[in-house]
Short mmCIF file of C-alpha atoms in Angstrom, two decimals:
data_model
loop_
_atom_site.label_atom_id
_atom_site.label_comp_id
_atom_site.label_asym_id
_atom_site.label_seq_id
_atom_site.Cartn_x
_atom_site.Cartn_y
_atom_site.Cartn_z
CA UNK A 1 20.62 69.92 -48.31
CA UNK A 2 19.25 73.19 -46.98
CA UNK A 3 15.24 73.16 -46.72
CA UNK A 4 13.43 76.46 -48.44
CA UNK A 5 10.83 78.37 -46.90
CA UNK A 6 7.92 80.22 -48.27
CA UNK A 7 6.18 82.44 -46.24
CA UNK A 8 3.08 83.96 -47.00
CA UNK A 9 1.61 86.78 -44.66
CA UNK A 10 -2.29 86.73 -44.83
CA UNK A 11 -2.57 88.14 -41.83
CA UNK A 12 -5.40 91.30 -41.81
CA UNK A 13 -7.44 89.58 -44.71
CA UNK A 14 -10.79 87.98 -45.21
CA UNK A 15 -11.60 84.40 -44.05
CA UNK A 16 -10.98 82.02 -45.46
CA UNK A 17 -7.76 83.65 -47.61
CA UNK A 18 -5.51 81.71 -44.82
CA UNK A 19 -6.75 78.64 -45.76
CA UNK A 20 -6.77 79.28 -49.74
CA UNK A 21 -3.53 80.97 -50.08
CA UNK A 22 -1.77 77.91 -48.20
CA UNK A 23 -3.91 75.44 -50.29
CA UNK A 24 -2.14 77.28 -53.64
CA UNK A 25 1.01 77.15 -52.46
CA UNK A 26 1.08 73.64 -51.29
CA UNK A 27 -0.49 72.26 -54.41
CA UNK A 28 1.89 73.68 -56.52
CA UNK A 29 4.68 72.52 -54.65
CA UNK A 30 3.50 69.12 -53.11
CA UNK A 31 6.45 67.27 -54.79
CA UNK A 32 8.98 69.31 -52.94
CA UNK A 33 6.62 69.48 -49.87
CA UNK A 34 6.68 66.04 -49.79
CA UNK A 35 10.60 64.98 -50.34
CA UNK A 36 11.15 67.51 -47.39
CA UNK A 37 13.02 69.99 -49.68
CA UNK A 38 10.55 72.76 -49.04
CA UNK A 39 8.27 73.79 -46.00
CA UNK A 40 5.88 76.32 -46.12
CA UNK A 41 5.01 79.29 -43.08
CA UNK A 42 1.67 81.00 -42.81
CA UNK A 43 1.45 83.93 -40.94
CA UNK A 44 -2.55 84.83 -39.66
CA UNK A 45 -4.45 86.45 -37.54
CA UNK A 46 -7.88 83.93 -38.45
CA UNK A 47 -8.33 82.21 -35.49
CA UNK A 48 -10.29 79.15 -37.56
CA UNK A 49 -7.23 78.88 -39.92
CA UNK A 50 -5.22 77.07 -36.61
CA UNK A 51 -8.02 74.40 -36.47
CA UNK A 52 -8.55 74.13 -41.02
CA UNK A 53 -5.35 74.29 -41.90
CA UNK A 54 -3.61 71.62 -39.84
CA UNK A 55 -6.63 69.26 -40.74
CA UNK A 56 -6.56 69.57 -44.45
CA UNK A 57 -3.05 69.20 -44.66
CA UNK A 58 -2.78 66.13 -42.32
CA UNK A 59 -5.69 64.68 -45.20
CA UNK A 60 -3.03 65.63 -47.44
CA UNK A 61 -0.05 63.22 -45.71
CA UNK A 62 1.61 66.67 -44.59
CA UNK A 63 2.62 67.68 -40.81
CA UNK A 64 1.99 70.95 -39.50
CA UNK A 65 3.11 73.38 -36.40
CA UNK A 66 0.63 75.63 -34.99
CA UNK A 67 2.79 78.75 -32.88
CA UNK A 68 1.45 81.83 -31.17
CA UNK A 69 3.67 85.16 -31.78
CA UNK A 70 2.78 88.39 -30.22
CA UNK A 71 -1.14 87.79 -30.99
CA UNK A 72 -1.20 86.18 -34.31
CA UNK A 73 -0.31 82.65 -35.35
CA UNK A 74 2.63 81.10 -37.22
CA UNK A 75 1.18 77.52 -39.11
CA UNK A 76 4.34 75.15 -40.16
CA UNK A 77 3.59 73.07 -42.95
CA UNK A 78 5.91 70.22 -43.68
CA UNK A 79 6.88 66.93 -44.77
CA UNK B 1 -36.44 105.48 -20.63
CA UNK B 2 -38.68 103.73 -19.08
CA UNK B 3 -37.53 101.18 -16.34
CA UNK B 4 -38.78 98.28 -18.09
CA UNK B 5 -37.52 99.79 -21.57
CA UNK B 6 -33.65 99.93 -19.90
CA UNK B 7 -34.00 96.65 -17.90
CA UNK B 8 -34.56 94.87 -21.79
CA UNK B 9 -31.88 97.11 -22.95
CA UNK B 10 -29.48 95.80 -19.49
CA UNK B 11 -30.50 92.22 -20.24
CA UNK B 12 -29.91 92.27 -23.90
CA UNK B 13 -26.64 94.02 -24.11
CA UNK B 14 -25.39 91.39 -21.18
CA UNK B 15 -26.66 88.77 -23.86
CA UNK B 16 -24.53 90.21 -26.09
CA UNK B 17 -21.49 90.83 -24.50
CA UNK B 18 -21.87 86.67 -24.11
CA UNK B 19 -22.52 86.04 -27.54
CA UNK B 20 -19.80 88.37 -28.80
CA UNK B 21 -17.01 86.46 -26.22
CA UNK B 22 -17.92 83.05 -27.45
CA UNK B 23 -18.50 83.92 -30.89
CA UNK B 24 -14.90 85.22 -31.23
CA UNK B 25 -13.25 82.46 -29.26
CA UNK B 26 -14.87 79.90 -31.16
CA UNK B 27 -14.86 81.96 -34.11
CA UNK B 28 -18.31 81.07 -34.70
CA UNK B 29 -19.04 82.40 -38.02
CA UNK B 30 -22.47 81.46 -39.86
CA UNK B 31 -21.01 83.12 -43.59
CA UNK B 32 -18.18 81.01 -43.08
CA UNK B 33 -20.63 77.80 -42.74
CA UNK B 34 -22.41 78.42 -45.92
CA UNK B 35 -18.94 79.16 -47.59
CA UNK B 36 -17.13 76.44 -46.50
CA UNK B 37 -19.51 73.97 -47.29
CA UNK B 38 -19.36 75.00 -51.48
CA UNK B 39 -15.74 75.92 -51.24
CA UNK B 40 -13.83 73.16 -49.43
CA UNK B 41 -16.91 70.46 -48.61
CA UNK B 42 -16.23 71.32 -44.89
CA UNK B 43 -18.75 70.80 -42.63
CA UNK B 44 -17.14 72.31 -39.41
CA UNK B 45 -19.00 74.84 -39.22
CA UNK B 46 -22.66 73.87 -40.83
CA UNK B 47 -22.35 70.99 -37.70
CA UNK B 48 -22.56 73.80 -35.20
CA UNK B 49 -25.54 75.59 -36.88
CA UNK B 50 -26.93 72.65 -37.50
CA UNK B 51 -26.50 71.79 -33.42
CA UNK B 52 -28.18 75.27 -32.74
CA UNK B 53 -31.18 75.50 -34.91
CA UNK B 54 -32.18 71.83 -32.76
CA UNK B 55 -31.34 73.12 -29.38
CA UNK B 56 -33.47 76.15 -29.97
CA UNK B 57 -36.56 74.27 -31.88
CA UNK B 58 -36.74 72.02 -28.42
CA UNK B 59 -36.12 75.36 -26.15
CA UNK B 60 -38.55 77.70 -28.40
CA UNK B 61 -41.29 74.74 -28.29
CA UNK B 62 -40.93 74.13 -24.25
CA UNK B 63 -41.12 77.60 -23.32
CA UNK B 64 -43.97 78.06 -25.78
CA UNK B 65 -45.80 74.70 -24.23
CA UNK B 66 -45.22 76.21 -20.71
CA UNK B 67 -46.11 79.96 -21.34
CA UNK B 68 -42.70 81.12 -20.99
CA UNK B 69 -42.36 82.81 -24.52
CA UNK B 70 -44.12 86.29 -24.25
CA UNK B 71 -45.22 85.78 -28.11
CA UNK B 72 -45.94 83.14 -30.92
CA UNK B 73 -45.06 82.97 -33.02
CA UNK B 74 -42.48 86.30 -33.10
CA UNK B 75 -43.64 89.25 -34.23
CA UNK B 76 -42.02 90.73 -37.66
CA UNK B 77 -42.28 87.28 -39.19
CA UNK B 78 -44.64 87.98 -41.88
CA UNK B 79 -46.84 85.37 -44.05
CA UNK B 80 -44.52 84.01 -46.98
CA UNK B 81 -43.60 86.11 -50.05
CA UNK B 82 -41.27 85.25 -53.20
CA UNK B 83 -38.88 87.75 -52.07
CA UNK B 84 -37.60 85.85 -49.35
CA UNK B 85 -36.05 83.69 -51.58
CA UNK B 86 -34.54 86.85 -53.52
CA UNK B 87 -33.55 88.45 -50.60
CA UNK B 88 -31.84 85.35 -49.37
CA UNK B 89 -29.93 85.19 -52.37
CA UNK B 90 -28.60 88.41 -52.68
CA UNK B 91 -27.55 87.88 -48.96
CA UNK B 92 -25.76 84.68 -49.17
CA UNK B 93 -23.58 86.22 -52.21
CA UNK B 94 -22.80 89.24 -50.32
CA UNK B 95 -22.53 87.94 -47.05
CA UNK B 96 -19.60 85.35 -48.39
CA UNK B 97 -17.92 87.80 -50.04
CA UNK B 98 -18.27 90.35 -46.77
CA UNK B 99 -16.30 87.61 -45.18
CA UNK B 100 -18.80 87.38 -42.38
CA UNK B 101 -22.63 88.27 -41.91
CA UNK B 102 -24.08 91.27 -40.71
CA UNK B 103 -23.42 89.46 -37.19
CA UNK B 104 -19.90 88.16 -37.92
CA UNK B 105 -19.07 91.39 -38.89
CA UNK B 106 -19.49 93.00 -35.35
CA UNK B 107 -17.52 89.92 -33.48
CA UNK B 108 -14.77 90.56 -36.00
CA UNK B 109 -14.57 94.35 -35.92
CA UNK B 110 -14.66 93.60 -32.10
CA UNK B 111 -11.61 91.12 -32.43
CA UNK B 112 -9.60 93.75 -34.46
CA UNK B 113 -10.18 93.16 -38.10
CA UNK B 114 -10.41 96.20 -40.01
CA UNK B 115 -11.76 94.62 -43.07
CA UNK B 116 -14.93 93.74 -40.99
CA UNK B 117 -15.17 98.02 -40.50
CA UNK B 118 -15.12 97.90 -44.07
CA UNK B 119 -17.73 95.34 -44.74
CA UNK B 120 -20.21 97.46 -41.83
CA UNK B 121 -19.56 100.91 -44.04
CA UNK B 122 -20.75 98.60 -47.18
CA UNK B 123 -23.76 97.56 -44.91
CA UNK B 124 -24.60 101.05 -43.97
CA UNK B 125 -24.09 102.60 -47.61
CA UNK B 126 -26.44 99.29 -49.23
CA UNK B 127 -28.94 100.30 -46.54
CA UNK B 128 -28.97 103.95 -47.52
CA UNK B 129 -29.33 102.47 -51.28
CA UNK B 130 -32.05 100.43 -50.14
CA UNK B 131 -34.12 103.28 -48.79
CA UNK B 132 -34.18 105.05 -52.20
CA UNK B 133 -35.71 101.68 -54.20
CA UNK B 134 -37.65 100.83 -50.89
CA UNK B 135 -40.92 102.67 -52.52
CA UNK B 136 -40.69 100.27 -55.54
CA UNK B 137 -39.61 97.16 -54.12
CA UNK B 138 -42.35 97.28 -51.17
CA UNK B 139 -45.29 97.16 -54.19
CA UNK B 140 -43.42 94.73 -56.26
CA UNK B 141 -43.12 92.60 -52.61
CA UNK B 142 -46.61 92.94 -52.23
CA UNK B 143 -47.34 91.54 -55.92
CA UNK B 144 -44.91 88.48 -54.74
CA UNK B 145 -46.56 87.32 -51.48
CA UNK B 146 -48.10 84.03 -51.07
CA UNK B 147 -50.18 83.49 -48.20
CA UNK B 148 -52.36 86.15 -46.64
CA UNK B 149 -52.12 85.33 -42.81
CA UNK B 150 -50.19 81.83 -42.18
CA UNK B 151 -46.91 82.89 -40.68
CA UNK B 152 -45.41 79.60 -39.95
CA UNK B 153 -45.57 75.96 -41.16
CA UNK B 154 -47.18 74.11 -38.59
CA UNK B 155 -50.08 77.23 -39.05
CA UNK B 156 -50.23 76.23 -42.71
CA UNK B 157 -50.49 72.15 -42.02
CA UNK B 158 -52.86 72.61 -38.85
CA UNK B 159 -50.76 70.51 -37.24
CA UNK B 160 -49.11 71.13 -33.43
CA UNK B 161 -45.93 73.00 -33.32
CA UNK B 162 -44.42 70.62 -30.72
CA UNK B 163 -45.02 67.50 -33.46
CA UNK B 164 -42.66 70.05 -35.96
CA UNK B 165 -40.47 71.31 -33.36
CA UNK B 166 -39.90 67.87 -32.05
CA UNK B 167 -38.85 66.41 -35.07
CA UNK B 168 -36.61 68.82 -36.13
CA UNK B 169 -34.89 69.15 -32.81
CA UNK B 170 -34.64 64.70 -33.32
CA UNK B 171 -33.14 64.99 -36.77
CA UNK B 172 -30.80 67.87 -35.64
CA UNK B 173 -29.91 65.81 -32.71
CA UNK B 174 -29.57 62.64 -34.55
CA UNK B 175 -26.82 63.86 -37.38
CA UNK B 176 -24.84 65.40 -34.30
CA UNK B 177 -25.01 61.92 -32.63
CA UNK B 178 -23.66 60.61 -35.83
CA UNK B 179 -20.82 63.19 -36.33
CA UNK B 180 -19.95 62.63 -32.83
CA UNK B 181 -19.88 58.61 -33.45
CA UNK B 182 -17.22 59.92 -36.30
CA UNK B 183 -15.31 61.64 -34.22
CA UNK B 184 -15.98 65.04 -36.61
CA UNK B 185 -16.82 66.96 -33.02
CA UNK B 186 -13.19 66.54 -32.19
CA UNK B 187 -11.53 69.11 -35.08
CA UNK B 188 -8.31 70.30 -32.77
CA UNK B 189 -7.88 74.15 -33.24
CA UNK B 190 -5.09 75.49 -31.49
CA UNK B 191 -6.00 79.20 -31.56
CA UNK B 192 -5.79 81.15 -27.75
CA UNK B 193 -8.17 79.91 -25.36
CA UNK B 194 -10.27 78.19 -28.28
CA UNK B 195 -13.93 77.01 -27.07
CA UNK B 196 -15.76 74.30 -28.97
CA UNK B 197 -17.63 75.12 -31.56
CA UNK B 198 -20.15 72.94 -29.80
CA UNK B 199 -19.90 74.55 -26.71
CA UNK B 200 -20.93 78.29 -27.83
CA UNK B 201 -23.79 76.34 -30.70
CA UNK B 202 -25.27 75.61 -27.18
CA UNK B 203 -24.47 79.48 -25.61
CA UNK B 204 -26.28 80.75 -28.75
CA UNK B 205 -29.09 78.39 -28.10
CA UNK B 206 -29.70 79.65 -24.69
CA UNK B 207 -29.29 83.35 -25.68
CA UNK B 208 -31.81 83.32 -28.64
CA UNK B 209 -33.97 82.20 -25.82
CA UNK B 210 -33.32 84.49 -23.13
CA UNK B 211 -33.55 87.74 -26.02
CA UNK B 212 -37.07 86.36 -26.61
CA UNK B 213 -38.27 86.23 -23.33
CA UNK B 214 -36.86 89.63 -22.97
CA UNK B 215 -37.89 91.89 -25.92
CA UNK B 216 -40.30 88.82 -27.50
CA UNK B 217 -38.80 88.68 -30.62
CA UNK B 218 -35.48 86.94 -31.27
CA UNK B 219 -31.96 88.50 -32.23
CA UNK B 220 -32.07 90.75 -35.58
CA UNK B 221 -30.07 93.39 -35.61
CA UNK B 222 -29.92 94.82 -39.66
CA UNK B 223 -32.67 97.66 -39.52
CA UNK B 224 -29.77 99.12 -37.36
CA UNK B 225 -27.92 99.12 -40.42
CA UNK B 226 -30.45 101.49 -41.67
CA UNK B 227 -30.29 104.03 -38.89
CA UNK B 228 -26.75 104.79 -39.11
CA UNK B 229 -27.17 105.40 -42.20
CA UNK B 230 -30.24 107.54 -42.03
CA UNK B 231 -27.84 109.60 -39.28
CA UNK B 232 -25.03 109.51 -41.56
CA UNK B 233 -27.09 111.10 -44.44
CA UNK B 234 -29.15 113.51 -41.86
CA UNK B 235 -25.59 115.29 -41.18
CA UNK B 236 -25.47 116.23 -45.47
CA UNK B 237 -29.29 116.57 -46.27
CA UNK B 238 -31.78 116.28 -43.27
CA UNK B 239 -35.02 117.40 -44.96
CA UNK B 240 -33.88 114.95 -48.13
CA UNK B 241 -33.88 112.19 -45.21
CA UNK B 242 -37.61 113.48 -43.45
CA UNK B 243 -38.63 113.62 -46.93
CA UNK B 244 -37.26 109.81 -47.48
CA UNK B 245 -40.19 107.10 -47.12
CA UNK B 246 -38.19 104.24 -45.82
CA UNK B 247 -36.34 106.75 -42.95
CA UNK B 248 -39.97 108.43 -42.41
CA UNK B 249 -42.15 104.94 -41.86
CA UNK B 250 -42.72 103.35 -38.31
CA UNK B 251 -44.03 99.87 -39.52
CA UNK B 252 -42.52 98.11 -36.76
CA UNK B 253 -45.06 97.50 -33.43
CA UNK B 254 -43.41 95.75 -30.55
CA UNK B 255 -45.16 95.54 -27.00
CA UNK B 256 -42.26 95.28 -24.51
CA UNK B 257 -43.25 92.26 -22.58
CA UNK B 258 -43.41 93.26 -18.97
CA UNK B 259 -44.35 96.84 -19.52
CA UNK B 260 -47.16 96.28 -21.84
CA UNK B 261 -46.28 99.35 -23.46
CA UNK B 262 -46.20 99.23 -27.36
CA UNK B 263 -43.88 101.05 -28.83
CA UNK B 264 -43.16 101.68 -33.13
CA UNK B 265 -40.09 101.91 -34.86
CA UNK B 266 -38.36 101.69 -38.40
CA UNK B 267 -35.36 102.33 -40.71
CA UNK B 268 -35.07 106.26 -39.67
CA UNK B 269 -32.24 107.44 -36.98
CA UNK B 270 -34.38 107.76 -33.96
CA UNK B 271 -33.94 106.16 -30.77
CA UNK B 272 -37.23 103.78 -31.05
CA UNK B 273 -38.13 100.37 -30.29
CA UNK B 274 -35.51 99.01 -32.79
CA UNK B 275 -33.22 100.47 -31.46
CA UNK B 276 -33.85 99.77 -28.24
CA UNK B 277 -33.75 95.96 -29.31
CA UNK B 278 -31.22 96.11 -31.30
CA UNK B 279 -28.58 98.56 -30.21
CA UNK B 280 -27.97 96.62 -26.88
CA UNK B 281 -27.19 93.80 -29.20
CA UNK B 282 -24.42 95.09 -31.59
CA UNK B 283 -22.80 97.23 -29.10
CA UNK B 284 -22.47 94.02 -26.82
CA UNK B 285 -21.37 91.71 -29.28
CA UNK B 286 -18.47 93.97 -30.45
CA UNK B 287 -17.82 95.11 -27.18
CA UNK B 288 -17.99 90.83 -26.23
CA UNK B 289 -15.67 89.88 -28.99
CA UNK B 290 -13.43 93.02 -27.77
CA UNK B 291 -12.66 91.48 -24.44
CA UNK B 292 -12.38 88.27 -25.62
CA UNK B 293 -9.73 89.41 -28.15
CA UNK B 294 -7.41 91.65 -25.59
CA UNK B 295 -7.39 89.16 -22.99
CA UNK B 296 -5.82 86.66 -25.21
CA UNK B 297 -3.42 89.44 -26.52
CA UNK B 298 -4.94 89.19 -30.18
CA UNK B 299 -6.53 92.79 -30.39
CA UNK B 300 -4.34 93.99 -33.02
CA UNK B 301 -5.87 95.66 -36.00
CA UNK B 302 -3.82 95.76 -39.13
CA UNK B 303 -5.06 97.36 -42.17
CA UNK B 304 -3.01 95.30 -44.89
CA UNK B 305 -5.80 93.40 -46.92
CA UNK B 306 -4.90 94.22 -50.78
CA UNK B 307 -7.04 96.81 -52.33
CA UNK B 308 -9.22 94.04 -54.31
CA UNK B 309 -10.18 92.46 -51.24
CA UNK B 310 -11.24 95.44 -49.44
CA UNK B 311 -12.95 96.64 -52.34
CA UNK B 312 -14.51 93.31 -52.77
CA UNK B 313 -15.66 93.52 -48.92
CA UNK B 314 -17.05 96.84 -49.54
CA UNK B 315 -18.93 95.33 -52.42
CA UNK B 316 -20.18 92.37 -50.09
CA UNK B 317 -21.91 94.39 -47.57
CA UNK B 318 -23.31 96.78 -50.23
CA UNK B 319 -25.13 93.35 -51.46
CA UNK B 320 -25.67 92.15 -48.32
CA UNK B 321 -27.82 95.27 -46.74
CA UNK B 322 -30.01 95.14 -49.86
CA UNK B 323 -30.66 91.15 -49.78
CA UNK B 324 -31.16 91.99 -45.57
CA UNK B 325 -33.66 94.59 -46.30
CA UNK B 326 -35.45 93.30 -49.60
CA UNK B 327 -35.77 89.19 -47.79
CA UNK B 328 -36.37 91.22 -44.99
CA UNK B 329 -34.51 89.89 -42.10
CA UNK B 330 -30.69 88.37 -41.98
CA UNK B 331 -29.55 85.07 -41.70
CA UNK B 332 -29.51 85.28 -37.31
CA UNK B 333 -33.08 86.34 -37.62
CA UNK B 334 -34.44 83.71 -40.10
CA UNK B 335 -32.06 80.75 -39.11
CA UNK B 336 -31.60 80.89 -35.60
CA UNK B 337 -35.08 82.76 -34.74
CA UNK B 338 -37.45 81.67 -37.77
CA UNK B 339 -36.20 78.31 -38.45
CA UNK B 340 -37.05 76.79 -35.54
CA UNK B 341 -40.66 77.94 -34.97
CA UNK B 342 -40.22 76.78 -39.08
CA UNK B 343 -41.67 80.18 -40.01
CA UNK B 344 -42.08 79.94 -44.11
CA UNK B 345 -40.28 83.35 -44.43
CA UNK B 346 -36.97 81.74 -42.74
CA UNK B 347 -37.87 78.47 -44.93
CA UNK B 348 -37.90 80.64 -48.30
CA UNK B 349 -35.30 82.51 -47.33
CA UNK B 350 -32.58 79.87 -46.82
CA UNK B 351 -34.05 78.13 -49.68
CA UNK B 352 -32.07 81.44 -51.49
CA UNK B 353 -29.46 81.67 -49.14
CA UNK B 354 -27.79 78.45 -50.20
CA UNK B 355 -27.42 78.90 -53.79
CA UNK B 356 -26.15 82.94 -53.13
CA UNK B 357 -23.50 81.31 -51.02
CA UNK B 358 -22.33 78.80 -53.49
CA UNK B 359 -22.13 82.01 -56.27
CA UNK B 360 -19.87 83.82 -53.49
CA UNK B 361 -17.54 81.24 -53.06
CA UNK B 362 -17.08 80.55 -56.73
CA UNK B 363 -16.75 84.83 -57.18
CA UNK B 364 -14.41 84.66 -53.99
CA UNK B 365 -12.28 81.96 -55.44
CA UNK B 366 -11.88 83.91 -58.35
CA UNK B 367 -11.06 86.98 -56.23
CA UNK B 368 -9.00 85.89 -53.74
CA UNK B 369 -6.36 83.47 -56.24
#
């Protein structure tokens, strides 16, 4: 089975809209987060969202990849 | 210039090309503390502030004990008046929904966010605002105030500063320990050259002190706010702005430790003694956070915030420069220069800052999703 990807592209906006947008989209998808079926990418440029993000969804049972591309930041969330 | 006048200008723009460099790396943002703590119970950033208030309470009340501190306490602190606590509410709910403090603002703008230029237009255009209610708020301030002389709270109890300062830097010190014992110091952020949150709480420490010992008061920057926008408004209608109370008044006396020269300055666009402390400041920070920004490749503005959310930030720093100028002071001023000489002003004023923030995050919630 093919895993789908939702990306959502904060970067440019206020703090902490990384952090809220990605906490929207993963609680209306946890199920799907969860069985694997679904990851979800966060594109910003807030430089706190690297360190908030990972740790609320690790709270949350989730894994997450933190990547640097051409000066902003790519966050991985995932099963 | 005088030579002593530029040396404090030197020293305090070197200060802030240091505060703006660690502020952005760490992303050391005081709004976001407030905000954090009423939107997602996070604590990661109140622990810093929290670190920094203690480490300057000791530093403030040694250099004070050994006649290192020019002044004490600071001039501009002012006995205690209800509007503090006004003031500090109407600048926790626009500095949360500014997405940064008047402070914040500057390391972001230097990092590359555009939405922080927006938030310092909001910030100049509430300060212009300001100036035309200034007449009636300064008699209804006067109705509000509460003490006639005491300034700070160990003044008001009799008792030693050092007795205050001490305990406050031993509770400060004392949660850290704990946090630390919980491993909450060790937060992994995986941003570019990151520095620990702890690490610059300590920087700021140090700087607060070194920008007292240089211009005797500690970092404030907002009346700035005011003089661009005096400028601004001198291009359309100069004799409007001479004519203009707030712009007109020098109410601010400052002698420059080391020169003994005293000096006035206000809200209006000369280059006076607020400027000179203050200019050095903001300049450095932004042109701190700059630096700090290209050499990790992240300098790269992008103006693609929805039109809500700029709006919104506009809004923010509208409400912001009122609450700054009404309290008056900003958060830097009253929390990492008040607080820990405990002036009541600072005391009053995050006594309003707290519930403002929680009303921005709820508004921002609402915004934002």
């Amino acid at each position: 089975m093919q895993t789908e990807i939702i990306e959502k592209d904060i970067r440019g906006q206020i703090c902490p809209s990384s952090l809220l947008l990605a906490l929207r989209e993963i609680n209306r998808n946890f199920d799907r987060l969860a069985n694997g079926v679904l990851e979800i990418v966060v594109l910003t440029d807030n430089r706190d969202a690297t360190g908030t993000i990972p740790t609320t969804v690790e709270n949350m049972g989730l894994h997450s990849e933190v990547e640097k591309i051409a000066g902003y930041y790519r966050i991985l969330v995932k099963k | 210039m005088t030579s002593g006048a530029l040396f404090i200008f030197g020293g305090l723009f070197g200060l802030g090309l240091i505060a703006g460099f660690f502020m952005h790396r760490s992303d050391f943002c005081l709004a976001g503390a407030f905000r954090d703590l009423f939107l997602f119970r996070s604590m990661h950033l109140i622990r810093p502030l929290v670190l920094a208030v203690a480490v300057t309470a000791l530093l403030f009340e040694l250099a004070r004990m050994t006649g290192f501190l020019p002044y004490y306490p600071f001039p501009w602190f002012a006995p205690p008046a209800l509007v503090n606590v006004l003031g500090g509410f109407i600048f926790g709910l626009g500095m949360v929904l500014t997405g940064g403090c008047v402070v914040g603002v500057l390391y972001k703008l230097g990092g590359g966010s555009f939405l922080a230029g927006i938030g310092i237009l909001g910030l100049i255009a509430g300060s212009a605002l300001y100036a035309e209610i200034h007449p009636y708020w300064r008699s209804f301030a006067e109705t509000s105030r509460l003490h006639g002389q005491v300034v700070t709270l160990p003044q008001l109890a009799g008792i030693s500063p050092t007795w205050w300062a001490g305990g406050l830097f031993l509770v400060g010190l004392t949660a850290c320990f704990f946090w630390w014992r919980e491993g909450l110091w060790q937060q992994k952020f995986k941003a570019d050259g990151h520095i620990p949150l702890w690490v610059t709480a300590l920087v700021i420490a140090t700087v607060s002190l070194l920008a007292v010992k240089l211009s005797g008061i500690p970092m404030g920057i907002t009346t700035s706010y005011a003089k661009f926008a005096a400028a601004a408004e001198s291009v359309l209608a100069p004799e409007y702005v001479a004519a203009t109370e707030y712009f007109a008044a020098r109410s601010l006396d400052l002698t420059l430790p080391g020169t003994g020269q005293t000096l006035s300055g206000g809200g209006g666009a000369r280059f006076d003694v607020v400027a000179l402390v203050q200019y050095p400041l903001i300049f450095g920070i932004i042109l701190g956070a700059f630096g700090s920004a290209v050499a990790v490749g992240e300098f790269k503005p992008r103006w693609s915030a929805p039109g809500r959310q700029t709006l919104m930030v506009f809004c923010g720093g509208v409400i912001m420069a009122l609450g700054s100028r009404m309290t008056p002071g900003c958060n830097v001023w009253h929390i990492l220069g008040g607080l820990p000489i405990l002036t009541i002003q600072s005391l009053l004023f995050v006594a309003g800052l707290l519930p403002g923030a929680w009303l921005g995050s709820r508004f921002l919630q609402k915004i934002l999703i």
